[in-house]
């Protein structure tokens, strides 16, 4: 399966091909994978994510899925890359990882069927759909700051074509320990369905990204933690958590909170009242 990456090479963004432990540019220049400064593997005009899709995640929250998927938008300013730093703003506490498979569009798609959707997919990459749940009380509807704050959308390490999404394992690690362990087979809506559903009313352009949902056990991480998402056949996306250099401004807008809505979402099945007082959805 061919894998393409984007790296910063001699000051320019360059697409390279993976050959063993080297990355090879079109003009023949080579760089060791471990030495490369990675960029997001694609340049999307938009990033769209499904709220809930994995059976284990739904069971963890003790809720029922709707008949059809619901979505939110992550602005492109949230994009991050393999080995990039994920910033938890000073004054915030509830930053959660969410390991996912990301679909990358290859052809302009509009009003297509699920059976046709595969023809419009360029390939797949790995995503970590971080959530800053400190802002969930005010942004639960749009998820704008929760999921769209700067650095909260790492993609990578590369774009893999000719990858079959069926029956693939997905694991997330924090400091080397497995914290999420799921499979694409537990998704209610597969990649083709998601692409066709969005493309009914929203034109998808080459490079656009759809995030397909996370399995159970999304939990908060702390500055200094190393978070890795491994997907069978797609590799491993690695990031580390840092504290932002400045606090969230206190003189404008909603401030970070620690309500039951925040805690129930950030702590998932570990929330002490799970099953006694269900969170608001």
mmCIF file of C-alpha atoms in Angstrom:
data_model
loop_
_atom_site.group_PDB
_atom_site.id
_atom_site.type_symbol
_atom_site.label_atom_id
_atom_site.label_comp_id
_atom_site.label_asym_id
_atom_site.label_seq_id
_atom_site.Cartn_x
_atom_site.Cartn_y
_atom_site.Cartn_z
ATOM 1 C CA UNK A 1 0.000 0.000 0.000
ATOM 2 C CA UNK A 2 1.627 3.278 -1.063
ATOM 3 C CA UNK A 3 2.130 5.831 1.718
ATOM 4 C CA UNK A 4 2.697 9.535 1.115
ATOM 5 C CA UNK A 5 3.788 12.106 3.657
ATOM 6 C CA UNK A 6 4.337 15.847 3.692
ATOM 7 C CA UNK A 7 7.455 17.149 5.363
ATOM 8 C CA UNK A 8 9.407 20.385 5.611
ATOM 9 C CA UNK A 9 12.491 19.829 3.456
ATOM 10 C CA UNK A 10 15.022 22.614 2.964
ATOM 11 C CA UNK A 11 12.403 25.127 4.043
ATOM 12 C CA UNK A 12 9.641 23.971 1.675
ATOM 13 C CA UNK A 13 6.597 21.737 2.104
ATOM 14 C CA UNK A 14 7.315 18.629 0.034
ATOM 15 C CA UNK A 15 5.354 15.446 -0.600
ATOM 16 C CA UNK A 16 7.485 12.348 -0.129
ATOM 17 C CA UNK A 17 7.047 8.604 -0.521
ATOM 18 C CA UNK A 18 7.866 6.156 2.261
ATOM 19 C CA UNK A 19 10.593 3.673 1.318
ATOM 20 C CA UNK A 20 11.605 1.601 4.324
ATOM 21 C CA UNK A 21 13.041 3.959 6.941
ATOM 22 C CA UNK A 22 13.530 6.763 4.405
ATOM 23 C CA UNK A 23 11.311 9.417 2.862
ATOM 24 C CA UNK A 24 11.989 10.110 -0.813
ATOM 25 C CA UNK A 25 11.075 13.345 -2.594
ATOM 26 C CA UNK A 26 10.140 13.484 -6.261
ATOM 27 C CA UNK A 27 13.553 14.910 -7.155
ATOM 28 C CA UNK A 28 15.366 12.075 -5.407
ATOM 29 C CA UNK A 29 16.275 13.789 -2.145
ATOM 30 C CA UNK A 30 16.113 11.415 0.817
ATOM 31 C CA UNK A 31 15.708 11.924 4.536
ATOM 32 C CA UNK A 32 15.519 9.451 7.389
ATOM 33 C CA UNK A 33 11.972 9.111 8.703
ATOM 34 C CA UNK A 34 13.149 9.783 12.240
ATOM 35 C CA UNK A 35 14.861 13.017 11.190
ATOM 36 C CA UNK A 36 11.995 14.489 9.167
ATOM 37 C CA UNK A 37 9.895 17.447 10.284
ATOM 38 C CA UNK A 38 6.400 16.249 9.486
ATOM 39 C CA UNK A 39 3.460 18.314 8.293
ATOM 40 C CA UNK A 40 -0.180 17.190 8.097
ATOM 41 C CA UNK A 41 -0.265 14.728 5.176
ATOM 42 C CA UNK A 42 -3.021 16.675 3.386
ATOM 43 C CA UNK A 43 -4.208 20.289 3.138
ATOM 44 C CA UNK A 44 -7.995 20.154 3.602
ATOM 45 C CA UNK A 45 -10.489 22.929 3.036
ATOM 46 C CA UNK A 46 -12.491 21.465 5.929
ATOM 47 C CA UNK A 47 -12.405 18.781 8.602
ATOM 48 C CA UNK A 48 -15.730 17.176 9.535
ATOM 49 C CA UNK A 49 -16.116 14.708 12.404
ATOM 50 C CA UNK A 50 -18.873 12.333 13.448
ATOM 51 C CA UNK A 51 -19.959 12.610 17.087
ATOM 52 C CA UNK A 52 -20.472 8.952 18.028
ATOM 53 C CA UNK A 53 -19.970 5.869 15.901
ATOM 54 C CA UNK A 54 -18.166 3.095 17.813
ATOM 55 C CA UNK A 55 -20.335 0.640 19.725
ATOM 56 C CA UNK A 56 -17.978 0.521 22.729
ATOM 57 C CA UNK A 57 -18.138 4.305 23.118
ATOM 58 C CA UNK A 58 -21.931 4.284 23.031
ATOM 59 C CA UNK A 59 -22.078 1.490 25.614
ATOM 60 C CA UNK A 60 -19.635 3.352 27.831
ATOM 61 C CA UNK A 61 -21.938 6.382 27.942
ATOM 62 C CA UNK A 62 -25.043 4.190 28.362
ATOM 63 C CA UNK A 63 -26.910 5.997 25.623
ATOM 64 C CA UNK A 64 -28.547 5.106 22.320
ATOM 65 C CA UNK A 65 -27.308 6.193 18.935
ATOM 66 C CA UNK A 66 -29.658 8.211 16.751
ATOM 67 C CA UNK A 67 -30.927 6.635 13.542
ATOM 68 C CA UNK A 68 -28.411 8.654 11.512
ATOM 69 C CA UNK A 69 -25.016 10.184 12.385
ATOM 70 C CA UNK A 70 -24.509 13.726 13.635
ATOM 71 C CA UNK A 71 -21.418 15.818 12.942
ATOM 72 C CA UNK A 72 -19.308 18.784 14.003
ATOM 73 C CA UNK A 73 -16.635 20.860 12.298
ATOM 74 C CA UNK A 74 -12.984 21.333 13.226
ATOM 75 C CA UNK A 75 -11.433 24.458 11.670
ATOM 76 C CA UNK A 76 -8.262 23.969 9.666
ATOM 77 C CA UNK A 77 -6.417 26.176 12.175
ATOM 78 C CA UNK A 78 -6.653 23.172 14.539
ATOM 79 C CA UNK A 79 -4.474 21.031 12.229
ATOM 80 C CA UNK A 80 -1.367 19.477 13.700
ATOM 81 C CA UNK A 81 1.099 16.829 12.561
ATOM 82 C CA UNK A 82 2.972 13.694 13.547
ATOM 83 C CA UNK A 83 5.279 14.515 16.487
ATOM 84 C CA UNK A 84 3.649 17.932 16.908
ATOM 85 C CA UNK A 85 2.920 19.459 20.311
ATOM 86 C CA UNK A 86 -0.724 19.494 21.404
ATOM 87 C CA UNK A 87 -1.382 22.587 23.520
ATOM 88 C CA UNK A 88 -3.575 22.514 26.618
ATOM 89 C CA UNK A 89 -4.237 26.194 27.397
ATOM 90 C CA UNK A 90 -3.109 27.379 30.795
ATOM 91 C CA UNK A 91 -6.055 27.266 33.179
ATOM 92 C CA UNK A 92 -7.652 24.250 31.480
ATOM 93 C CA UNK A 93 -7.670 20.713 32.901
ATOM 94 C CA UNK A 94 -9.844 18.448 30.777
ATOM 95 C CA UNK A 95 -8.010 17.688 27.509
ATOM 96 C CA UNK A 96 -8.978 14.241 26.175
ATOM 97 C CA UNK A 97 -7.456 12.101 23.415
ATOM 98 C CA UNK A 98 -9.662 10.320 20.850
ATOM 99 C CA UNK A 99 -7.870 7.988 18.455
ATOM 100 C CA UNK A 100 -9.615 7.749 15.073
ATOM 101 C CA UNK A 101 -9.335 6.819 11.412
ATOM 102 C CA UNK A 102 -9.494 9.810 9.051
ATOM 103 C CA UNK A 103 -10.918 9.579 5.532
ATOM 104 C CA UNK A 104 -9.241 11.748 2.887
ATOM 105 C CA UNK A 105 -11.237 12.815 -0.173
ATOM 106 C CA UNK A 106 -9.576 12.465 -3.583
ATOM 107 C CA UNK A 107 -12.238 13.780 -6.010
ATOM 108 C CA UNK A 108 -14.890 16.453 -5.700
ATOM 109 C CA UNK A 109 -17.910 14.670 -4.240
ATOM 110 C CA UNK A 110 -21.527 15.830 -4.245
ATOM 111 C CA UNK A 111 -24.764 13.833 -4.104
ATOM 112 C CA UNK A 112 -23.184 10.382 -4.357
ATOM 113 C CA UNK A 113 -24.379 7.033 -3.021
ATOM 114 C CA UNK A 114 -22.537 4.930 -0.414
ATOM 115 C CA UNK A 115 -21.834 2.407 -3.174
ATOM 116 C CA UNK A 116 -20.055 5.132 -5.165
ATOM 117 C CA UNK A 117 -18.216 6.762 -2.252
ATOM 118 C CA UNK A 118 -15.107 4.600 -2.452
ATOM 119 C CA UNK A 119 -14.352 6.070 -5.879
ATOM 120 C CA UNK A 120 -14.068 9.517 -4.266
ATOM 121 C CA UNK A 121 -11.711 8.534 -1.439
ATOM 122 C CA UNK A 122 -7.996 9.167 -1.950
ATOM 123 C CA UNK A 123 -6.922 7.223 1.110
ATOM 124 C CA UNK A 124 -6.782 7.187 4.876
ATOM 125 C CA UNK A 125 -4.668 8.567 7.685
ATOM 126 C CA UNK A 126 -4.735 8.582 11.485
ATOM 127 C CA UNK A 127 -6.279 11.352 13.574
ATOM 128 C CA UNK A 128 -6.394 12.226 17.244
ATOM 129 C CA UNK A 129 -9.602 14.179 17.742
ATOM 130 C CA UNK A 130 -8.599 15.977 20.949
ATOM 131 C CA UNK A 131 -11.348 17.566 23.018
ATOM 132 C CA UNK A 132 -10.902 20.497 25.395
ATOM 133 C CA UNK A 133 -13.899 19.698 27.567
ATOM 134 C CA UNK A 134 -13.387 22.706 29.835
ATOM 135 C CA UNK A 135 -15.569 24.552 27.292
ATOM 136 C CA UNK A 136 -18.239 21.888 26.945
ATOM 137 C CA UNK A 137 -20.828 23.806 28.961
ATOM 138 C CA UNK A 138 -20.930 26.600 26.398
ATOM 139 C CA UNK A 139 -19.869 24.816 23.196
ATOM 140 C CA UNK A 140 -21.568 21.404 23.430
ATOM 141 C CA UNK A 141 -23.774 22.268 20.472
ATOM 142 C CA UNK A 142 -21.119 23.468 18.058
ATOM 143 C CA UNK A 143 -18.060 21.858 19.708
ATOM 144 C CA UNK A 144 -16.119 24.799 18.278
ATOM 145 C CA UNK A 145 -13.681 25.444 21.115
ATOM 146 C CA UNK A 146 -14.001 21.929 22.560
ATOM 147 C CA UNK A 147 -12.740 20.284 19.369
ATOM 148 C CA UNK A 148 -11.550 23.200 17.262
ATOM 149 C CA UNK A 149 -8.969 24.973 19.408
ATOM 150 C CA UNK A 150 -5.464 25.323 17.985
ATOM 151 C CA UNK A 151 -3.372 22.112 17.661
ATOM 152 C CA UNK A 152 -6.288 19.774 18.520
ATOM 153 C CA UNK A 153 -6.378 17.951 15.162
ATOM 154 C CA UNK A 154 -3.167 15.975 14.588
ATOM 155 C CA UNK A 155 -3.153 13.974 11.351
ATOM 156 C CA UNK A 156 -0.549 11.549 10.102
ATOM 157 C CA UNK A 157 2.001 10.316 9.825
ATOM 158 C CA UNK A 158 1.084 9.680 6.192
ATOM 159 C CA UNK A 159 -1.689 9.184 3.666
ATOM 160 C CA UNK A 160 -2.133 5.506 2.781
ATOM 161 C CA UNK A 161 -3.932 4.574 -0.431
ATOM 162 C CA UNK A 162 -5.505 1.205 -1.315
ATOM 163 C CA UNK A 163 -6.242 0.528 2.371
ATOM 164 C CA UNK A 164 -9.316 -1.528 3.274
ATOM 165 C CA UNK A 165 -10.932 -0.088 6.392
ATOM 166 C CA UNK A 166 -12.732 -3.298 7.317
ATOM 167 C CA UNK A 167 -11.623 -5.325 10.332
ATOM 168 C CA UNK A 168 -8.744 -3.072 11.362
ATOM 169 C CA UNK A 169 -7.568 -2.594 14.954
ATOM 170 C CA UNK A 170 -7.229 0.858 16.499
ATOM 171 C CA UNK A 171 -5.252 1.460 19.687
ATOM 172 C CA UNK A 172 -4.303 4.578 21.619
ATOM 173 C CA UNK A 173 -1.326 4.652 23.981
ATOM 174 C CA UNK A 174 -0.448 7.139 26.714
ATOM 175 C CA UNK A 175 3.175 6.938 27.809
ATOM 176 C CA UNK A 176 3.391 3.466 26.279
ATOM 177 C CA UNK A 177 0.292 1.983 27.923
ATOM 178 C CA UNK A 178 -2.775 0.950 25.904
ATOM 179 C CA UNK A 179 -5.757 3.142 26.835
ATOM 180 C CA UNK A 180 -8.067 2.546 23.859
ATOM 181 C CA UNK A 181 -8.425 -0.758 22.034
ATOM 182 C CA UNK A 182 -11.077 -0.939 19.325
ATOM 183 C CA UNK A 183 -11.842 -2.028 15.790
ATOM 184 C CA UNK A 184 -13.357 -0.474 12.707
ATOM 185 C CA UNK A 185 -15.858 -3.328 12.753
ATOM 186 C CA UNK A 186 -17.619 -1.776 15.762
ATOM 187 C CA UNK A 187 -18.545 1.327 13.760
ATOM 188 C CA UNK A 188 -22.269 1.654 13.065
ATOM 189 C CA UNK A 189 -21.657 3.755 9.938
ATOM 190 C CA UNK A 190 -18.682 2.876 7.751
ATOM 191 C CA UNK A 191 -16.443 5.242 5.793
ATOM 192 C CA UNK A 192 -18.460 5.069 2.594
ATOM 193 C CA UNK A 193 -21.701 5.879 4.399
ATOM 194 C CA UNK A 194 -20.156 8.901 6.141
ATOM 195 C CA UNK A 195 -18.782 10.342 2.894
ATOM 196 C CA UNK A 196 -22.079 9.904 1.053
ATOM 197 C CA UNK A 197 -24.086 11.327 3.955
ATOM 198 C CA UNK A 198 -22.053 14.545 4.176
ATOM 199 C CA UNK A 199 -21.856 14.944 0.385
ATOM 200 C CA UNK A 200 -25.647 15.122 0.108
ATOM 201 C CA UNK A 201 -25.574 18.814 1.060
ATOM 202 C CA UNK A 202 -21.878 19.734 1.507
ATOM 203 C CA UNK A 203 -19.484 19.531 -1.430
ATOM 204 C CA UNK A 204 -16.321 17.640 -0.494
ATOM 205 C CA UNK A 205 -13.122 18.714 -2.233
ATOM 206 C CA UNK A 206 -9.836 16.848 -2.731
ATOM 207 C CA UNK A 207 -7.917 16.841 0.534
ATOM 208 C CA UNK A 208 -10.986 17.254 2.749
ATOM 209 C CA UNK A 209 -10.970 15.088 5.861
ATOM 210 C CA UNK A 210 -13.716 13.164 7.668
ATOM 211 C CA UNK A 211 -13.042 11.796 11.155
ATOM 212 C CA UNK A 212 -14.903 8.534 11.702
ATOM 213 C CA UNK A 213 -15.304 8.287 15.488
ATOM 214 C CA UNK A 214 -13.433 6.887 18.481
ATOM 215 C CA UNK A 215 -13.824 3.750 20.626
ATOM 216 C CA UNK A 216 -14.372 3.757 24.401
ATOM 217 C CA UNK A 217 -12.014 5.098 27.056
ATOM 218 C CA UNK A 218 -11.231 8.631 25.948
ATOM 219 C CA UNK A 219 -9.680 10.182 29.062
ATOM 220 C CA UNK A 220 -7.795 13.359 30.075
ATOM 221 C CA UNK A 221 -4.062 13.702 29.493
ATOM 222 C CA UNK A 222 -1.533 15.969 31.156
ATOM 223 C CA UNK A 223 1.380 18.139 29.992
ATOM 224 C CA UNK A 224 4.380 15.897 29.468
ATOM 225 C CA UNK A 225 2.319 12.902 28.332
ATOM 226 C CA UNK A 226 3.134 11.212 25.023
ATOM 227 C CA UNK A 227 0.027 10.058 23.157
ATOM 228 C CA UNK A 228 0.177 7.632 20.226
ATOM 229 C CA UNK A 229 -2.599 6.335 17.995
ATOM 230 C CA UNK A 230 -1.884 3.124 16.085
ATOM 231 C CA UNK A 231 -4.131 1.844 13.317
ATOM 232 C CA UNK A 232 -3.464 -1.453 11.599
ATOM 233 C CA UNK A 233 -2.018 -0.702 8.182
ATOM 234 C CA UNK A 234 -1.792 3.067 8.716
ATOM 235 C CA UNK A 235 1.080 3.297 11.175
ATOM 236 C CA UNK A 236 1.367 5.270 14.403
ATOM 237 C CA UNK A 237 0.647 8.956 15.020
ATOM 238 C CA UNK A 238 2.641 10.414 17.920
ATOM 239 C CA UNK A 239 2.129 13.681 19.792
ATOM 240 C CA UNK A 240 3.038 15.155 23.150
ATOM 241 C CA UNK A 241 1.069 17.440 25.445
ATOM 242 C CA UNK A 242 2.324 20.860 26.506
ATOM 243 C CA UNK A 243 0.877 23.762 28.498
ATOM 244 C CA UNK A 244 0.074 26.885 26.526
ATOM 245 C CA UNK A 245 2.285 29.922 27.162
ATOM 246 C CA UNK A 246 -0.630 32.144 28.181
ATOM 247 C CA UNK A 247 -3.881 31.521 30.070
ATOM 248 C CA UNK A 248 -7.313 31.812 28.530
ATOM 249 C CA UNK A 249 -8.156 35.517 28.733
ATOM 250 C CA UNK A 250 -10.455 36.180 31.708
ATOM 251 C CA UNK A 251 -11.855 39.465 30.387
ATOM 252 C CA UNK A 252 -13.840 38.092 27.438
ATOM 253 C CA UNK A 253 -16.087 35.118 26.686
ATOM 254 C CA UNK A 254 -16.937 31.932 28.563
ATOM 255 C CA UNK A 255 -14.369 30.574 30.981
ATOM 256 C CA UNK A 256 -13.291 26.970 31.647
ATOM 257 C CA UNK A 257 -15.728 25.115 33.913
ATOM 258 C CA UNK A 258 -15.937 21.831 35.853
ATOM 259 C CA UNK A 259 -19.653 21.051 35.800
ATOM 260 C CA UNK A 260 -21.104 17.543 35.770
ATOM 261 C CA UNK A 261 -21.428 17.885 31.989
ATOM 262 C CA UNK A 262 -17.684 18.510 31.752
ATOM 263 C CA UNK A 263 -16.692 15.761 34.171
ATOM 264 C CA UNK A 264 -19.084 13.144 32.801
ATOM 265 C CA UNK A 265 -17.733 13.592 29.285
ATOM 266 C CA UNK A 266 -14.065 13.880 30.198
ATOM 267 C CA UNK A 267 -14.107 10.891 32.558
ATOM 268 C CA UNK A 268 -16.471 8.677 30.538
ATOM 269 C CA UNK A 269 -17.140 5.379 32.281
ATOM 270 C CA UNK A 270 -14.972 6.484 35.223
ATOM 271 C CA UNK A 271 -17.435 9.221 36.205
ATOM 272 C CA UNK A 272 -18.652 8.292 39.686
ATOM 273 C CA UNK A 273 -22.298 9.006 38.853
ATOM 274 C CA UNK A 274 -22.376 7.050 35.581
ATOM 275 C CA UNK A 275 -25.708 5.219 35.474
ATOM 276 C CA UNK A 276 -27.055 7.177 38.449
ATOM 277 C CA UNK A 277 -27.244 10.633 36.921
ATOM 278 C CA UNK A 278 -26.790 10.367 33.146
ATOM 279 C CA UNK A 279 -25.090 13.409 31.616
ATOM 280 C CA UNK A 280 -26.989 15.825 29.440
ATOM 281 C CA UNK A 281 -26.442 15.132 25.717
#
